[in-house]
Amino acid sequence: MPLKVEKVVLWSGEIEDKPGALAKVLEPLAQAGVDLQVVLAERNPAKVGVGVVYLGPVKGRKATDAAKAAGLSEATSPVFLRVEGTNRPGLGHLMTSALAEAGINLAFVGATVIGNKFVAFFGFDSDADARKASRILSALKIPRR
């Protein structure tokens, strides 16, 4: 079964590295009824006391207003692809190897498996790299178990 690959626009912003900071960012989105599919947050090792959050989707005026109220804006870099499909042992290696062979550098990767399905977010330095990666991942031959 082929992988489903789509470009996604995530919103991002800096957050304080302290208890409750992420909850504070998510509050206006929750109050607006925004149904987030992904929330990624981490400390920024280059800035003591600061983290970064990426989340999405943010669609529609109510969601956009809530995201802006939380101090977020559309992330222009990295450029994200959402990849999903049936999980297989070694699939992460297969995907990242195919991208490496094409000379594409990854700015970000996050992935999880639920049941027999996986979803991964790949971040790229440019829209051109994301388009190239999308073509490669969409055409990837996934071996049967």
C-alpha positions as a LaTeX table, in Angstrom:
\begin{tabular}{lrrr}
\hline
Residue & $x$ (\AA) & $y$ (\AA) & $z$ (\AA) \\
\hline
Met1 & 0.00 & 0.00 & 0.00 \\
Pro2 & 1.45 & 3.40 & $-0.95$ \\
Leu3 & 2.17 & 6.08 & 1.59 \\
Lys4 & $-0.16$ & 9.06 & 1.90 \\
Val5 & 1.98 & 12.20 & 1.69 \\
Glu6 & 0.67 & 15.74 & 2.05 \\
Lys7 & 2.15 & 19.13 & 2.72 \\
Val8 & 0.82 & 20.62 & 5.94 \\
Val9 & 1.06 & 24.10 & 7.35 \\
Leu10 & 1.84 & 24.07 & 11.04 \\
Trp11 & 1.75 & 27.08 & 13.32 \\
Ser12 & 4.57 & 27.76 & 15.71 \\
Gly13 & 5.86 & 30.05 & 18.37 \\
Glu14 & 8.25 & 30.32 & 21.25 \\
Ile15 & 7.05 & 29.32 & 24.69 \\
Glu16 & 8.56 & 29.64 & 28.11 \\
Asp17 & 10.32 & 26.55 & 29.43 \\
Lys18 & 8.26 & 26.30 & 32.62 \\
Pro19 & 5.31 & 24.31 & 33.94 \\
Gly20 & 2.02 & 25.29 & 32.33 \\
Ala21 & 3.48 & 27.17 & 29.37 \\
Leu22 & 2.20 & 24.70 & 26.78 \\
Ala23 & $-1.22$ & 24.52 & 28.47 \\
Lys24 & $-1.41$ & 28.31 & 28.28 \\
Val25 & $-0.75$ & 28.22 & 24.51 \\
Leu26 & $-3.32$ & 25.48 & 23.96 \\
Glu27 & $-6.04$ & 27.16 & 26.05 \\
Pro28 & $-7.37$ & 29.65 & 23.46 \\
Leu29 & $-7.35$ & 26.93 & 20.80 \\
Ala30 & $-9.32$ & 24.58 & 23.06 \\
Gln31 & $-11.79$ & 27.32 & 23.90 \\
Ala32 & $-12.28$ & 27.97 & 20.18 \\
Gly33 & $-12.97$ & 24.26 & 19.59 \\
Val34 & $-9.91$ & 23.75 & 17.37 \\
Asp35 & $-9.35$ & 20.03 & 16.70 \\
Leu36 & $-5.57$ & 19.73 & 16.57 \\
Gln37 & $-4.06$ & 16.67 & 14.90 \\
Val38 & $-0.50$ & 17.35 & 16.03 \\
Val39 & 1.24 & 19.20 & 18.83 \\
Leu40 & 5.04 & 19.10 & 18.98 \\
Ala41 & 6.88 & 21.01 & 21.68 \\
Glu42 & 10.47 & 20.99 & 22.85 \\
Arg43 & 13.09 & 23.04 & 24.63 \\
Asn44 & 15.36 & 25.23 & 22.56 \\
Pro45 & 18.89 & 24.15 & 23.51 \\
Ala46 & 20.27 & 27.43 & 22.16 \\
Lys47 & 18.09 & 29.57 & 24.44 \\
Val48 & 17.89 & 28.86 & 28.16 \\
Gly49 & 14.32 & 29.05 & 29.44 \\
Val50 & 12.74 & 29.00 & 25.97 \\
Gly51 & 10.95 & 26.30 & 23.99 \\
Val52 & 9.16 & 26.05 & 20.69 \\
Val53 & 5.78 & 24.59 & 19.80 \\
Tyr54 & 4.44 & 23.46 & 16.42 \\
Leu55 & 0.77 & 22.55 & 16.02 \\
Gly56 & $-1.97$ & 22.16 & 13.49 \\
Pro57 & $-4.14$ & 22.22 & 11.62 \\
Val58 & $-5.25$ & 25.80 & 12.10 \\
Lys59 & $-8.04$ & 26.42 & 9.61 \\
Gly60 & $-10.79$ & 29.01 & 9.57 \\
Arg61 & $-11.12$ & 32.42 & 11.12 \\
Lys62 & $-11.96$ & 31.24 & 14.64 \\
Ala63 & $-8.95$ & 28.89 & 14.74 \\
Thr64 & $-6.65$ & 31.51 & 13.20 \\
Asp65 & $-7.73$ & 34.14 & 15.72 \\
Ala66 & $-7.17$ & 31.69 & 18.58 \\
Ala67 & $-3.71$ & 30.75 & 17.32 \\
Lys68 & $-2.74$ & 34.41 & 16.98 \\
Ala69 & $-4.08$ & 35.10 & 20.49 \\
Ala70 & $-1.77$ & 32.33 & 21.72 \\
Gly71 & 1.21 & 34.09 & 20.12 \\
Leu72 & 1.55 & 31.68 & 17.21 \\
Ser73 & 2.03 & 32.26 & 13.50 \\
Glu74 & 2.27 & 30.09 & 10.39 \\
Ala75 & 5.60 & 28.29 & 10.35 \\
Thr76 & 7.45 & 29.10 & 7.15 \\
Ser77 & 10.46 & 27.02 & 8.12 \\
Pro78 & 10.73 & 24.15 & 8.30 \\
Val79 & 8.32 & 23.13 & 5.56 \\
Phe80 & 6.37 & 20.07 & 6.76 \\
Leu81 & 5.09 & 16.92 & 5.12 \\
Arg82 & 2.67 & 14.59 & 6.88 \\
Val83 & 3.25 & 10.97 & 5.88 \\
Glu84 & 1.01 & 8.11 & 6.91 \\
Gly85 & 0.57 & 4.47 & 6.09 \\
Thr86 & 0.69 & 0.93 & 7.35 \\
Asn87 & 3.56 & 0.39 & 9.74 \\
Arg88 & 6.34 & $-2.03$ & 8.81 \\
Pro89 & 9.58 & $-2.84$ & 10.62 \\
Gly90 & 12.38 & $-0.77$ & 9.07 \\
Leu91 & 10.05 & 1.71 & 7.34 \\
Gly92 & 11.67 & 4.71 & 9.04 \\
His93 & 15.03 & 3.58 & 7.72 \\
Leu94 & 13.60 & 3.02 & 4.24 \\
Met95 & 12.08 & 6.51 & 4.09 \\
Thr96 & 15.06 & 8.38 & 5.52 \\
Ser97 & 17.49 & 6.43 & 3.33 \\
Ala98 & 15.53 & 7.31 & 0.20 \\
Leu99 & 15.63 & 10.99 & 1.17 \\
Ala100 & 19.35 & 10.82 & 1.98 \\
Glu101 & 20.12 & 9.18 & $-1.37$ \\
Ala102 & 18.37 & 12.12 & $-3.04$ \\
Gly103 & 20.55 & 14.55 & $-1.09$ \\
Ile104 & 17.67 & 15.90 & 0.99 \\
Asn105 & 18.55 & 17.05 & 4.50 \\
Leu106 & 15.95 & 16.73 & 7.24 \\
Ala107 & 15.32 & 19.68 & 9.53 \\
Phe108 & 12.81 & 17.78 & 11.68 \\
Val109 & 11.27 & 14.33 & 12.09 \\
Gly110 & 8.57 & 13.16 & 14.47 \\
Ala111 & 6.69 & 9.87 & 14.14 \\
Thr112 & 4.38 & 7.55 & 16.05 \\
Val113 & 2.60 & 4.24 & 15.56 \\
Ile114 & $-0.92$ & 3.44 & 16.70 \\
Gly115 & $-2.02$ & $-0.11$ & 16.06 \\
Asn116 & $-0.71$ & $-1.00$ & 12.62 \\
Lys117 & $-0.71$ & 2.57 & 11.28 \\
Phe118 & 1.99 & 5.23 & 11.50 \\
Val119 & 2.05 & 8.95 & 11.01 \\
Ala120 & 5.24 & 10.96 & 10.60 \\
Phe121 & 6.02 & 14.64 & 10.19 \\
Phe122 & 9.10 & 15.49 & 8.16 \\
Gly123 & 10.44 & 19.06 & 8.14 \\
Phe124 & 12.56 & 20.43 & 5.30 \\
Asp125 & 14.63 & 23.56 & 4.82 \\
Ser126 & 12.81 & 24.62 & 1.66 \\
Asp127 & 9.62 & 24.14 & $-0.30$ \\
Ala128 & 11.71 & 22.67 & $-3.14$ \\
Asp129 & 13.11 & 19.98 & $-0.82$ \\
Ala130 & 9.60 & 19.22 & 0.48 \\
Arg131 & 8.23 & 18.85 & $-3.08$ \\
Lys132 & 11.10 & 16.55 & $-4.04$ \\
Ala133 & 10.65 & 14.52 & $-0.86$ \\
Ser134 & 6.92 & 14.23 & $-1.50$ \\
Arg135 & 7.55 & 12.73 & $-4.92$ \\
Ile136 & 10.12 & 10.29 & $-3.51$ \\
Leu137 & 8.01 & 9.17 & $-0.55$ \\
Ser138 & 4.83 & 8.87 & $-2.63$ \\
Ala139 & 6.62 & 6.56 & $-5.09$ \\
Leu140 & 8.43 & 4.52 & $-2.43$ \\
Lys141 & 7.95 & 0.77 & $-2.81$ \\
Ile142 & 7.04 & $-0.65$ & 0.58 \\
Pro143 & 8.02 & $-4.31$ & 0.96 \\
Arg144 & 5.36 & $-6.72$ & 2.15 \\
Arg145 & 6.01 & $-8.43$ & 5.45 \\
\hline
\end{tabular}
